[in-house]
């Protein structure tokens, strides 16, 4: 068990290179189950979710070789091993094992997923999709049992625009008999990335990235090689860090279009934002303007950047309102920011940030991945040293965090928790 320590106040300068997208990676790895031969995935982020999923593939008889940012998956000997417990509970994205195994074997038993606690996170739309394709789905003792005689294409309208349900239904439908149409589909770039991998495997998918996706089922899918898109949320986090403490920071290896909503909010705050083909340049200003932020599905402002953005807004001169329309309880970072001296009030699904208060280093706890990112932003801005526990959450999504920040001039390091801190953590 470790904690992250940050000495605030140092200005950031230089270049940070963004890794492959976590939320693509966690879908692409299960997607490889659908192939009958070797799948190679390049540009993987070095995060714990990748290792967990590779382990799950091994549990169902796959062979995996992880070498730096490349994962080679041999799906030839995989079988429909039930995964009711264990590592499936460690991450949200283990739900993609449902769609992929159902698509490949017509059956799956998967424990209900874990992941960040952001309030209720139902998967009813995933289940509705599986059932429409012909699967019988039952919930027994915390695991979902999925079984189909044969999967048949269907027309599925999602009641809620859901990234996970859109991808999961694609995974289950690519080998189903006939045509599947997903209406009111999510449009996130990660969905296009998964569709690109599946297409390279021989699948027939049209419309990924729009709200209607059409899939013609194929009997067989083959292996392929695929390189993951850059992580827009990691990139956005560094843009926010740079806006908070940067002199001149280049955020390299990004697709600027994926970050339009953040870039325009930062410009509205008076932050300098420059763009080239695959990099974004951020220049912070001494005085930042307050802005209102409302999270929306892509291409709107991403909920995953709401928490780090809230930390940045504590620096703005005036009041800002941050509203999360995707997860209305995604505010667990606020109490910790208050401990650091921030003036923020949560009302319903909005946080009212009174900017201008000087943050002080404190002992704080990351309750989830992006709450952790928010505390890193705050720690870099604060006076003195901030100690962050719950680092395991941060390690699920940010590759080489300390190295990347040190490269920009931050003073950040890890220490083991002492026995008293361990006791405190266990009893909290
Ligand atoms: N929803 C339902 N029913 C469903 C599915 C979703 O009501 O069957 C609701 C959710 O409760 C939420 C909204 O629909 O209010 C959107 O959820 P979505 O399904 O799009 O989220 P997800 O697929 O579970 C992914 C990312 C999240 C990110 C959201 C929103 C992965 C593994 N996770 O989650 O990423 O916040 O999309 O963009 O891709 C993160 O990276 O920190 C993270 C939490």
Tab-separated table of C-alpha atoms and ligand atoms in Angstrom:
chain	number	residue	atom	x	y	z
A	1	UNK	CA	0.000	0.000	0.000
A	2	UNK	CA	1.444	3.321	-1.049
A	3	UNK	CA	0.632	7.007	-0.959
A	4	UNK	CA	1.472	9.692	-3.468
A	5	UNK	CA	3.180	12.859	-2.240
A	6	UNK	CA	3.225	16.117	-4.156
A	7	UNK	CA	5.064	19.274	-3.221
A	8	UNK	CA	2.954	22.019	-4.730
A	9	UNK	CA	3.928	25.296	-6.272
A	10	UNK	CA	6.373	24.158	-8.988
A	11	UNK	CA	5.631	25.401	-12.485
A	12	UNK	CA	5.265	22.820	-15.227
A	13	UNK	CA	7.084	23.157	-18.521
A	14	UNK	CA	7.996	20.851	-21.419
A	15	UNK	CA	6.360	17.973	-23.295
A	16	UNK	CA	4.214	15.119	-22.029
A	17	UNK	CA	3.404	12.189	-24.302
A	18	UNK	CA	-0.028	10.654	-23.986
A	19	UNK	CA	-0.546	6.877	-23.773
A	20	UNK	CA	-3.159	4.723	-25.501
A	21	UNK	CA	-6.764	5.098	-24.363
A	22	UNK	CA	-7.734	3.149	-21.242
A	23	UNK	CA	-11.406	3.001	-22.162
A	24	UNK	CA	-10.545	1.589	-25.606
A	25	UNK	CA	-8.003	-0.867	-24.223
A	26	UNK	CA	-10.431	-2.365	-21.742
A	27	UNK	CA	-12.872	-3.165	-24.567
A	28	UNK	CA	-10.309	-4.182	-27.199
A	29	UNK	CA	-8.737	-6.867	-25.015
A	30	UNK	CA	-12.034	-8.756	-24.432
A	31	UNK	CA	-12.925	-8.172	-28.130
A	32	UNK	CA	-9.951	-10.367	-29.077
A	33	UNK	CA	-11.890	-13.369	-27.687
A	34	UNK	CA	-14.067	-13.198	-30.831
A	35	UNK	CA	-11.160	-13.965	-33.192
A	36	UNK	CA	-10.032	-17.468	-34.153
A	37	UNK	CA	-6.344	-16.539	-34.460
A	38	UNK	CA	-3.688	-14.228	-32.991
A	39	UNK	CA	-4.638	-10.619	-32.180
A	40	UNK	CA	-1.906	-8.038	-31.514
A	41	UNK	CA	-2.818	-4.783	-29.786
A	42	UNK	CA	-0.251	-1.954	-29.824
A	43	UNK	CA	-0.006	1.333	-27.913
A	44	UNK	CA	-1.550	-0.088	-24.743
A	45	UNK	CA	-1.336	2.093	-21.629
A	46	UNK	CA	0.730	0.684	-18.749
A	47	UNK	CA	-2.157	0.541	-16.253
A	48	UNK	CA	-3.408	-2.138	-13.893
A	49	UNK	CA	-6.740	-2.662	-15.753
A	50	UNK	CA	-4.796	-4.010	-18.756
A	51	UNK	CA	-3.027	-6.607	-16.597
A	52	UNK	CA	-6.308	-7.597	-14.949
A	53	UNK	CA	-8.014	-8.188	-18.314
A	54	UNK	CA	-5.039	-10.107	-19.725
A	55	UNK	CA	-5.250	-12.305	-16.624
A	56	UNK	CA	-8.981	-12.899	-17.248
A	57	UNK	CA	-8.220	-13.999	-20.821
A	58	UNK	CA	-5.708	-16.500	-19.429
A	59	UNK	CA	-8.353	-17.790	-17.013
A	60	UNK	CA	-10.559	-18.766	-19.965
A	61	UNK	CA	-7.717	-20.631	-21.699
A	62	UNK	CA	-6.164	-17.826	-23.776
A	63	UNK	CA	-2.444	-17.200	-24.042
A	64	UNK	CA	-1.240	-13.625	-23.664
A	65	UNK	CA	2.191	-12.004	-24.016
A	66	UNK	CA	2.521	-8.447	-22.715
A	67	UNK	CA	5.705	-6.720	-23.866
A	68	UNK	CA	5.905	-2.967	-23.134
A	69	UNK	CA	2.886	-1.470	-24.832
A	70	UNK	CA	2.053	-4.495	-26.991
A	71	UNK	CA	-0.236	-7.351	-26.024
A	72	UNK	CA	-0.367	-10.501	-28.149
A	73	UNK	CA	-3.475	-12.597	-27.549
A	74	UNK	CA	-3.868	-16.208	-28.729
A	75	UNK	CA	-7.591	-16.986	-28.494
A	76	UNK	CA	-7.443	-20.437	-30.212
A	77	UNK	CA	-7.918	-22.500	-27.039
A	78	UNK	CA	-10.300	-20.248	-25.143
A	79	UNK	CA	-13.443	-21.846	-23.743
A	80	UNK	CA	-16.505	-20.624	-21.906
A	81	UNK	CA	-15.113	-20.842	-18.385
A	82	UNK	CA	-17.451	-19.218	-15.807
A	83	UNK	CA	-15.941	-16.130	-14.131
A	84	UNK	CA	-18.379	-15.443	-11.286
A	85	UNK	CA	-15.842	-13.975	-8.866
A	86	UNK	CA	-12.266	-12.836	-8.438
A	87	UNK	CA	-10.729	-10.265	-10.726
A	88	UNK	CA	-13.929	-9.509	-12.658
A	89	UNK	CA	-14.983	-7.526	-9.587
A	90	UNK	CA	-11.908	-5.278	-9.787
A	91	UNK	CA	-12.986	-3.268	-12.791
A	92	UNK	CA	-16.084	-2.030	-14.502
A	93	UNK	CA	-14.976	-3.092	-17.950
A	94	UNK	CA	-15.101	-6.806	-17.106
A	95	UNK	CA	-18.678	-6.455	-18.394
A	96	UNK	CA	-17.175	-6.591	-21.901
A	97	UNK	CA	-16.334	-10.235	-21.177
A	98	UNK	CA	-20.128	-10.801	-21.270
A	99	UNK	CA	-20.638	-9.504	-24.816
A	100	UNK	CA	-17.438	-11.073	-26.157
A	101	UNK	CA	-17.991	-14.519	-24.603
A	102	UNK	CA	-21.673	-14.534	-25.521
A	103	UNK	CA	-20.719	-13.595	-29.101
A	104	UNK	CA	-18.094	-16.329	-29.319
A	105	UNK	CA	-19.549	-19.226	-27.287
A	106	UNK	CA	-23.263	-18.341	-27.057
A	107	UNK	CA	-22.882	-18.461	-23.290
A	108	UNK	CA	-21.097	-16.757	-20.407
A	109	UNK	CA	-21.162	-16.545	-16.622
A	110	UNK	CA	-19.617	-13.307	-15.382
A	111	UNK	CA	-19.668	-11.691	-11.941
A	112	UNK	CA	-21.309	-8.271	-11.817
A	113	UNK	CA	-18.596	-5.684	-12.460
A	114	UNK	CA	-16.809	-3.444	-9.939
A	115	UNK	CA	-15.021	-0.215	-10.880
A	116	UNK	CA	-15.253	3.359	-9.652
A	117	UNK	CA	-18.079	4.075	-7.247
A	118	UNK	CA	-19.873	6.952	-8.970
A	119	UNK	CA	-23.338	6.221	-7.576
A	120	UNK	CA	-25.707	3.715	-9.249
A	121	UNK	CA	-24.287	2.275	-12.488
A	122	UNK	CA	-26.945	-0.074	-13.878
A	123	UNK	CA	-26.301	-2.340	-16.878
A	124	UNK	CA	-29.933	-2.823	-17.867
A	125	UNK	CA	-29.282	-1.570	-21.417
A	126	UNK	CA	-26.529	-4.154	-21.929
A	127	UNK	CA	-28.937	-6.878	-20.794
A	128	UNK	CA	-31.756	-5.534	-22.944
A	129	UNK	CA	-29.410	-5.766	-25.933
A	130	UNK	CA	-28.271	-9.323	-25.150
A	131	UNK	CA	-31.886	-10.430	-24.725
A	132	UNK	CA	-32.915	-8.810	-28.009
A	133	UNK	CA	-30.181	-10.873	-29.699
A	134	UNK	CA	-31.758	-14.040	-28.291
A	135	UNK	CA	-29.907	-14.616	-25.012
A	136	UNK	CA	-31.573	-15.663	-21.792
A	137	UNK	CA	-30.088	-13.630	-18.957
A	138	UNK	CA	-30.444	-14.454	-15.264
A	139	UNK	CA	-28.801	-13.002	-12.175
A	140	UNK	CA	-27.746	-15.626	-9.656
A	141	UNK	CA	-25.813	-14.737	-6.530
A	142	UNK	CA	-24.125	-11.676	-7.982
A	143	UNK	CA	-23.226	-13.213	-11.333
A	144	UNK	CA	-24.976	-12.925	-14.692
A	145	UNK	CA	-25.725	-16.158	-16.548
A	146	UNK	CA	-26.102	-15.587	-20.291
A	147	UNK	CA	-27.142	-18.345	-22.653
A	148	UNK	CA	-28.427	-18.484	-26.234
A	149	UNK	CA	-29.290	-21.321	-28.616
A	150	UNK	CA	-28.188	-19.013	-31.384
A	151	UNK	CA	-27.711	-15.242	-31.531
A	152	UNK	CA	-29.863	-13.484	-34.117
A	153	UNK	CA	-29.538	-9.887	-35.288
A	154	UNK	CA	-32.120	-7.455	-33.895
A	155	UNK	CA	-33.107	-3.800	-33.857
A	156	UNK	CA	-32.147	-2.347	-30.452
A	157	UNK	CA	-33.016	1.152	-29.263
A	158	UNK	CA	-30.970	2.234	-26.238
A	159	UNK	CA	-33.131	4.103	-23.714
A	160	UNK	CA	-29.968	5.683	-22.276
A	161	UNK	CA	-26.979	6.666	-24.403
A	162	UNK	CA	-24.394	4.269	-22.994
A	163	UNK	CA	-20.785	3.702	-24.039
A	164	UNK	CA	-20.650	0.297	-22.346
A	165	UNK	CA	-23.979	-0.967	-23.731
A	166	UNK	CA	-23.138	0.202	-27.278
A	167	UNK	CA	-19.789	-1.624	-27.261
A	168	UNK	CA	-21.134	-4.721	-25.501
A	169	UNK	CA	-23.984	-5.119	-28.000
A	170	UNK	CA	-21.505	-4.685	-30.889
A	171	UNK	CA	-19.365	-7.466	-29.377
A	172	UNK	CA	-22.334	-9.817	-29.038
A	173	UNK	CA	-23.733	-8.979	-32.486
A	174	UNK	CA	-20.718	-9.247	-34.813
A	175	UNK	CA	-21.113	-13.041	-35.109
A	176	UNK	CA	-24.928	-13.162	-34.772
A	177	UNK	CA	-27.036	-14.340	-37.702
A	178	UNK	CA	-28.304	-11.431	-39.809
A	179	UNK	CA	-28.449	-7.699	-39.228
A	180	UNK	CA	-28.311	-5.797	-35.919
A	181	UNK	CA	-29.166	-2.113	-35.717
A	182	UNK	CA	-28.261	-0.164	-32.565
A	183	UNK	CA	-30.249	3.060	-32.359
A	184	UNK	CA	-29.451	5.939	-29.982
A	185	UNK	CA	-25.926	4.513	-29.811
A	186	UNK	CA	-23.127	6.349	-27.995
A	187	UNK	CA	-20.652	8.195	-30.265
A	188	UNK	CA	-17.454	8.250	-28.175
A	189	UNK	CA	-14.155	7.845	-30.083
A	190	UNK	CA	-13.504	4.607	-28.147
A	191	UNK	CA	-16.540	3.061	-29.899
A	192	UNK	CA	-14.993	3.829	-33.286
A	193	UNK	CA	-11.735	2.292	-32.057
A	194	UNK	CA	-13.466	-0.956	-31.070
A	195	UNK	CA	-15.374	-1.025	-34.382
A	196	UNK	CA	-12.060	-0.537	-36.227
A	197	UNK	CA	-10.511	-3.553	-34.462
A	198	UNK	CA	-13.588	-5.705	-35.123
A	199	UNK	CA	-13.611	-4.627	-38.790
A	200	UNK	CA	-9.937	-5.616	-39.090
A	201	UNK	CA	-11.006	-8.997	-37.694
A	202	UNK	CA	-13.483	-9.326	-40.577
A	203	UNK	CA	-16.643	-7.912	-38.983
A	204	UNK	CA	-19.071	-5.776	-40.981
A	205	UNK	CA	-19.930	-2.634	-38.958
A	206	UNK	CA	-21.244	0.640	-40.388
A	207	UNK	CA	-22.003	3.888	-38.596
A	208	UNK	CA	-19.749	3.638	-35.507
A	209	UNK	CA	-19.334	7.208	-34.233
A	210	UNK	CA	-22.919	8.106	-35.218
A	211	UNK	CA	-26.082	7.316	-33.284
A	212	UNK	CA	-27.111	4.440	-35.570
A	213	UNK	CA	-24.776	1.458	-35.902
A	214	UNK	CA	-25.514	-1.319	-38.402
A	215	UNK	CA	-23.858	-4.721	-38.084
A	216	UNK	CA	-24.073	-7.659	-40.504
A	217	UNK	CA	-23.151	-10.817	-38.594
A	218	UNK	CA	-20.217	-12.920	-39.825
A	219	UNK	CA	-19.661	-16.636	-39.086
A	220	UNK	CA	-15.947	-16.255	-38.448
A	221	UNK	CA	-13.558	-13.551	-37.334
A	222	UNK	CA	-9.791	-13.748	-37.736
A	223	UNK	CA	-6.790	-12.266	-35.953
A	224	UNK	CA	-5.354	-8.825	-36.770
A	225	UNK	CA	-3.020	-6.078	-35.518
A	226	UNK	CA	-4.435	-2.855	-34.085
A	227	UNK	CA	-2.987	0.296	-32.529
A	228	UNK	CA	-5.072	2.060	-29.863
A	229	UNK	CA	-6.082	5.730	-30.180
A	230	UNK	CA	-4.562	8.243	-27.709
A	231	UNK	CA	-6.293	8.604	-24.357
A	232	UNK	CA	-8.371	11.805	-24.562
A	233	UNK	CA	-9.061	11.740	-20.820
A	234	UNK	CA	-5.392	11.385	-19.872
A	235	UNK	CA	-4.617	14.170	-22.375
A	236	UNK	CA	-7.377	16.349	-20.930
A	237	UNK	CA	-6.049	15.775	-17.419
A	238	UNK	CA	-2.588	17.027	-18.472
A	239	UNK	CA	-4.174	20.005	-20.251
A	240	UNK	CA	-5.930	20.878	-16.991
A	241	UNK	CA	-2.708	20.360	-14.990
A	242	UNK	CA	-0.909	22.630	-17.419
A	243	UNK	CA	-3.661	25.238	-17.163
A	244	UNK	CA	-3.288	25.086	-13.377
A	245	UNK	CA	0.486	25.299	-13.126
A	246	UNK	CA	2.001	25.343	-16.614
A	247	UNK	CA	4.278	27.933	-18.168
A	248	UNK	CA	4.278	26.276	-21.588
A	249	UNK	CA	3.306	22.628	-21.887
A	250	UNK	CA	2.994	20.539	-25.054
A	251	UNK	CA	0.555	17.648	-24.701
A	252	UNK	CA	1.801	15.345	-27.442
A	253	UNK	CA	0.284	12.351	-29.273
A	254	UNK	CA	-3.348	13.438	-29.079
A	255	UNK	CA	-6.252	13.781	-31.500
A	256	UNK	CA	-7.156	17.462	-30.878
A	257	UNK	CA	-10.697	16.988	-32.237
A	258	UNK	CA	-11.431	14.614	-29.322
A	259	UNK	CA	-10.642	17.442	-26.884
A	260	UNK	CA	-12.589	20.314	-28.481
A	261	UNK	CA	-15.037	20.676	-25.582
A	262	UNK	CA	-12.202	21.040	-23.061
A	263	UNK	CA	-10.071	23.290	-25.293
A	264	UNK	CA	-12.937	25.732	-25.731
A	265	UNK	CA	-13.713	25.767	-21.974
A	266	UNK	CA	-10.052	26.471	-21.212
A	267	UNK	CA	-9.995	29.313	-23.763
A	268	UNK	CA	-13.123	30.719	-22.105
A	269	UNK	CA	-11.110	30.708	-18.855
A	270	UNK	CA	-8.376	32.786	-20.543
A	271	UNK	CA	-5.921	29.857	-20.831
A	272	UNK	CA	-3.767	29.901	-23.969
A	273	UNK	CA	-4.599	26.802	-26.098
A	274	UNK	CA	-2.761	26.140	-29.371
A	275	UNK	CA	-3.370	23.156	-31.629
A	276	UNK	CA	-1.326	21.295	-34.254
A	277	UNK	CA	-2.054	17.983	-36.028
A	278	UNK	CA	-1.295	15.744	-33.052
A	279	UNK	CA	-0.426	18.045	-30.141
A	280	UNK	CA	-2.060	20.678	-27.957
A	281	UNK	CA	-0.057	23.552	-26.427
A	282	UNK	CA	-1.204	25.020	-23.117
A	283	UNK	CA	-0.067	28.282	-21.604
A	284	UNK	CA	-1.519	29.152	-18.226
A	285	UNK	CA	-2.313	32.750	-17.270
A	286	UNK	CA	-2.008	34.322	-13.798
A	287	UNK	CA	-5.685	35.245	-13.734
A	288	UNK	CA	-8.270	32.658	-14.805
A	289	UNK	CA	-11.945	33.447	-15.437
A	290	UNK	CA	-14.717	31.354	-13.871
A	291	UNK	CA	-16.852	29.221	-16.229
A	292	UNK	CA	-19.862	26.946	-15.959
A	293	UNK	CA	-19.337	23.340	-17.035
A	294	UNK	CA	-22.010	20.758	-17.826
A	295	UNK	CA	-20.988	17.193	-18.630
A	296	UNK	CA	-22.680	15.570	-21.609
A	297	UNK	CA	-22.203	12.557	-23.845
A	298	UNK	CA	-19.537	12.944	-26.557
A	299	UNK	CA	-18.834	15.420	-28.137
A	300	UNK	CA	-19.957	17.300	-25.010
A	301	UNK	CA	-17.739	17.942	-21.997
A	302	UNK	CA	-16.686	14.493	-20.638
A	303	UNK	CA	-17.798	13.470	-17.156
A	304	UNK	CA	-14.337	11.929	-16.680
A	305	UNK	CA	-12.781	15.430	-16.775
A	306	UNK	CA	-15.375	17.037	-14.516
A	307	UNK	CA	-13.443	16.185	-11.335
A	308	UNK	CA	-10.000	17.514	-12.396
A	309	UNK	CA	-11.731	20.568	-13.903
A	310	UNK	CA	-13.349	21.320	-10.534
A	311	UNK	CA	-9.883	21.517	-8.960
A	312	UNK	CA	-8.753	23.974	-11.652
A	313	UNK	CA	-11.822	26.153	-11.076
A	314	UNK	CA	-10.766	26.745	-7.444
A	315	UNK	CA	-8.087	28.972	-8.992
A	316	UNK	CA	-10.487	31.067	-11.110
A	317	UNK	CA	-11.389	34.563	-9.879
A	318	UNK	CA	-15.108	34.133	-9.191
A	319	UNK	CA	-17.859	31.519	-9.019
A	320	UNK	CA	-18.306	28.558	-11.356
A	321	UNK	CA	-21.002	25.881	-11.513
A	322	UNK	CA	-20.062	22.312	-12.475
A	323	UNK	CA	-23.011	20.058	-13.329
A	324	UNK	CA	-22.651	16.344	-14.005
A	325	UNK	CA	-25.596	15.072	-16.036
A	326	UNK	CA	-24.053	11.599	-16.536
A	327	UNK	CA	-23.222	10.595	-12.938
A	328	UNK	CA	-25.060	12.779	-10.435
A	329	UNK	CA	-23.050	11.517	-7.446
A	330	UNK	CA	-19.588	11.975	-8.961
A	331	UNK	CA	-18.585	14.473	-6.278
A	332	UNK	CA	-16.590	12.431	-3.780
A	333	UNK	CA	-13.519	14.562	-4.488
A	334	UNK	CA	-15.220	17.692	-3.170
A	335	UNK	CA	-14.828	16.888	0.549
A	336	UNK	CA	-11.125	16.271	-0.046
A	337	UNK	CA	-10.727	19.550	-1.940
A	338	UNK	CA	-12.432	21.301	0.984
A	339	UNK	CA	-9.829	19.765	3.310
A	340	UNK	CA	-7.282	21.562	1.155
A	341	UNK	CA	-9.067	24.888	1.656
A	342	UNK	CA	-11.331	24.993	-1.398
A	343	UNK	CA	-14.690	26.714	-1.093
A	344	UNK	CA	-17.147	24.409	-2.877
A	345	UNK	CA	-20.760	23.504	-2.158
A	346	UNK	CA	-22.595	20.540	-3.689
A	347	UNK	CA	-26.259	21.029	-4.480
A	348	UNK	CA	-27.987	18.132	-6.229
A	349	UNK	CA	-25.994	17.260	-9.291
A	350	UNK	CA	-24.030	20.532	-9.277
A	351	UNK	CA	-20.967	21.821	-7.464
A	352	UNK	CA	-20.733	25.553	-6.817
A	353	UNK	CA	-17.078	26.523	-6.801
A	354	UNK	CA	-16.077	29.834	-5.234
A	355	UNK	CA	-12.729	30.365	-6.853
A	356	UNK	CA	-9.787	32.357	-5.654
A	357	UNK	CA	-8.970	30.470	-2.445
A	358	UNK	CA	-5.346	29.413	-2.026
A	359	UNK	CA	-5.150	25.611	-1.590
A	360	UNK	CA	-3.021	24.129	1.198
A	361	UNK	CA	-1.320	20.724	1.158
A	362	UNK	CA	-3.271	18.134	3.217
A	363	UNK	CA	-3.772	14.386	3.705
A	364	UNK	CA	-6.495	13.375	1.280
A	365	UNK	CA	-7.956	10.202	-0.172
A	366	UNK	CA	-8.724	9.302	-3.785
A	367	UNK	CA	-12.129	7.584	-3.728
A	368	UNK	CA	-12.063	6.783	-7.457
A	369	UNK	CA	-9.833	7.188	-10.494
A	370	UNK	CA	-10.740	10.714	-11.621
A	371	UNK	CA	-11.135	11.918	-8.026
A	372	UNK	CA	-7.471	10.917	-7.773
A	373	UNK	CA	-6.663	12.999	-10.854
A	374	UNK	CA	-8.507	15.945	-9.292
A	375	UNK	CA	-6.383	15.651	-6.148
A	376	UNK	CA	-3.175	15.526	-8.187
A	377	UNK	CA	-4.211	18.789	-9.898
A	378	UNK	CA	-5.004	20.312	-6.504
A	379	UNK	CA	-1.744	19.043	-4.990
A	380	UNK	CA	0.295	20.682	-7.748
A	381	UNK	CA	-1.453	24.012	-7.120
A	382	UNK	CA	-1.340	23.854	-3.289
A	383	UNK	CA	1.144	25.357	-0.889
A	384	UNK	CA	3.163	22.644	0.856
A	385	UNK	CA	2.925	18.860	0.558
A	386	UNK	CA	-0.244	16.920	-0.298
A	387	UNK	CA	-0.444	13.222	0.581
A	388	UNK	CA	-2.880	11.160	-1.470
A	389	UNK	CA	-3.973	7.653	-0.432
A	390	UNK	CA	-6.129	5.362	-2.594
A	391	UNK	CA	-3.360	5.378	-5.213
A	392	UNK	CA	-4.608	2.008	-6.547
A	393	UNK	CA	-7.490	3.938	-8.137
A	394	UNK	CA	-5.100	6.313	-9.906
A	395	UNK	CA	-2.959	3.386	-11.126
A	396	UNK	CA	-6.009	1.992	-12.923
A	397	UNK	CA	-5.942	4.869	-15.394
A	398	UNK	CA	-2.730	6.921	-15.518
A	399	UNK	CA	0.379	5.292	-16.983
A	400	UNK	CA	3.740	6.526	-15.627
A	401	UNK	CA	2.059	9.385	-13.759
A	402	UNK	CA	5.064	10.333	-11.625
A	403	UNK	CA	7.557	10.035	-14.505
A	404	UNK	CA	5.391	12.150	-16.775
A	405	UNK	CA	4.889	14.831	-14.113
A	406	UNK	CA	8.545	14.836	-13.051
A	407	UNK	CA	9.419	15.285	-16.731
A	408	UNK	CA	7.395	18.512	-16.615
A	409	UNK	CA	9.151	19.728	-13.454
A	410	UNK	CA	6.781	18.562	-10.696
A	411	UNK	CA	8.040	17.266	-7.373
A	412	UNK	CA	6.057	14.038	-6.861
A	413	UNK	CA	7.005	10.712	-5.274
A	414	UNK	CA	5.577	7.603	-3.566
A	415	UNK	CA	6.033	6.266	-0.051
A	416	UNK	CA	4.760	3.141	1.683
A	417	UNK	CA	1.945	3.675	4.169
A	418	UNK	CA	3.064	3.362	7.790
A	419	UNK	CA	1.159	0.941	10.112
A	420	UNK	CA	-0.933	3.741	11.612
A	421	UNK	CA	-1.984	4.996	8.149
A	422	UNK	CA	-2.815	1.424	7.124
A	423	UNK	CA	-5.035	1.069	10.212
A	424	UNK	CA	-6.767	4.386	9.463
A	425	UNK	CA	-7.383	3.347	5.855
A	426	UNK	CA	-8.865	-0.012	6.858
A	427	UNK	CA	-11.217	1.509	9.414
A	428	UNK	CA	-12.439	4.322	7.114
B	1	LIG	N1	-26.606	3.638	-17.793
B	1	LIG	C1	-27.824	3.039	-17.529
B	1	LIG	N2	-28.011	1.753	-17.942
B	1	LIG	C2	-27.056	1.039	-18.594
B	1	LIG	C3	-25.812	1.655	-18.853
B	1	LIG	C4	-25.637	2.962	-18.431
B	1	LIG	O1	-28.719	3.640	-16.941
B	1	LIG	O2	-27.303	-0.119	-18.945
B	1	LIG	C5	-26.390	5.031	-17.371
B	1	LIG	C6	-25.235	5.167	-16.379
B	1	LIG	O3	-25.664	4.954	-15.051
B	1	LIG	C7	-24.759	6.575	-16.630
B	1	LIG	C8	-24.980	6.759	-18.146
B	1	LIG	O4	-25.938	5.761	-18.509
B	1	LIG	O5	-25.576	7.487	-15.947
B	1	LIG	C9	-23.752	6.601	-18.994
B	1	LIG	O6	-23.079	5.387	-18.678
B	1	LIG	P1	-22.174	4.588	-19.702
B	1	LIG	O7	-22.761	3.240	-19.885
B	1	LIG	O8	-21.931	5.416	-20.925
B	1	LIG	O9	-20.854	4.440	-18.869
B	1	LIG	P2	-19.892	3.210	-18.841
B	1	LIG	O10	-19.836	2.589	-20.195
B	1	LIG	O11	-20.190	2.326	-17.697
B	1	LIG	C10	-17.798	4.521	-19.640
B	1	LIG	C11	-16.415	4.752	-19.097
B	1	LIG	C12	-16.482	5.716	-17.928
B	1	LIG	C13	-17.150	7.011	-18.382
B	1	LIG	C14	-18.537	6.715	-19.002
B	1	LIG	C15	-19.199	7.940	-19.574
B	1	LIG	C16	-15.345	2.630	-19.514
B	1	LIG	C17	-14.780	1.387	-18.958
B	1	LIG	N3	-15.869	3.481	-18.645
B	1	LIG	O12	-18.530	3.924	-18.566
B	1	LIG	O13	-15.134	5.986	-17.573
B	1	LIG	O14	-17.299	7.869	-17.286
B	1	LIG	O15	-18.381	5.755	-20.057
B	1	LIG	O16	-18.444	8.480	-20.591
B	1	LIG	O17	-15.305	2.873	-20.705
B	1	LIG	C18	-13.380	6.604	-16.177
B	1	LIG	O18	-12.635	6.426	-17.148
B	1	LIG	O19	-13.002	7.148	-15.091
B	1	LIG	C19	-14.767	6.167	-16.275
B	1	LIG	C20	-15.559	6.038	-15.217
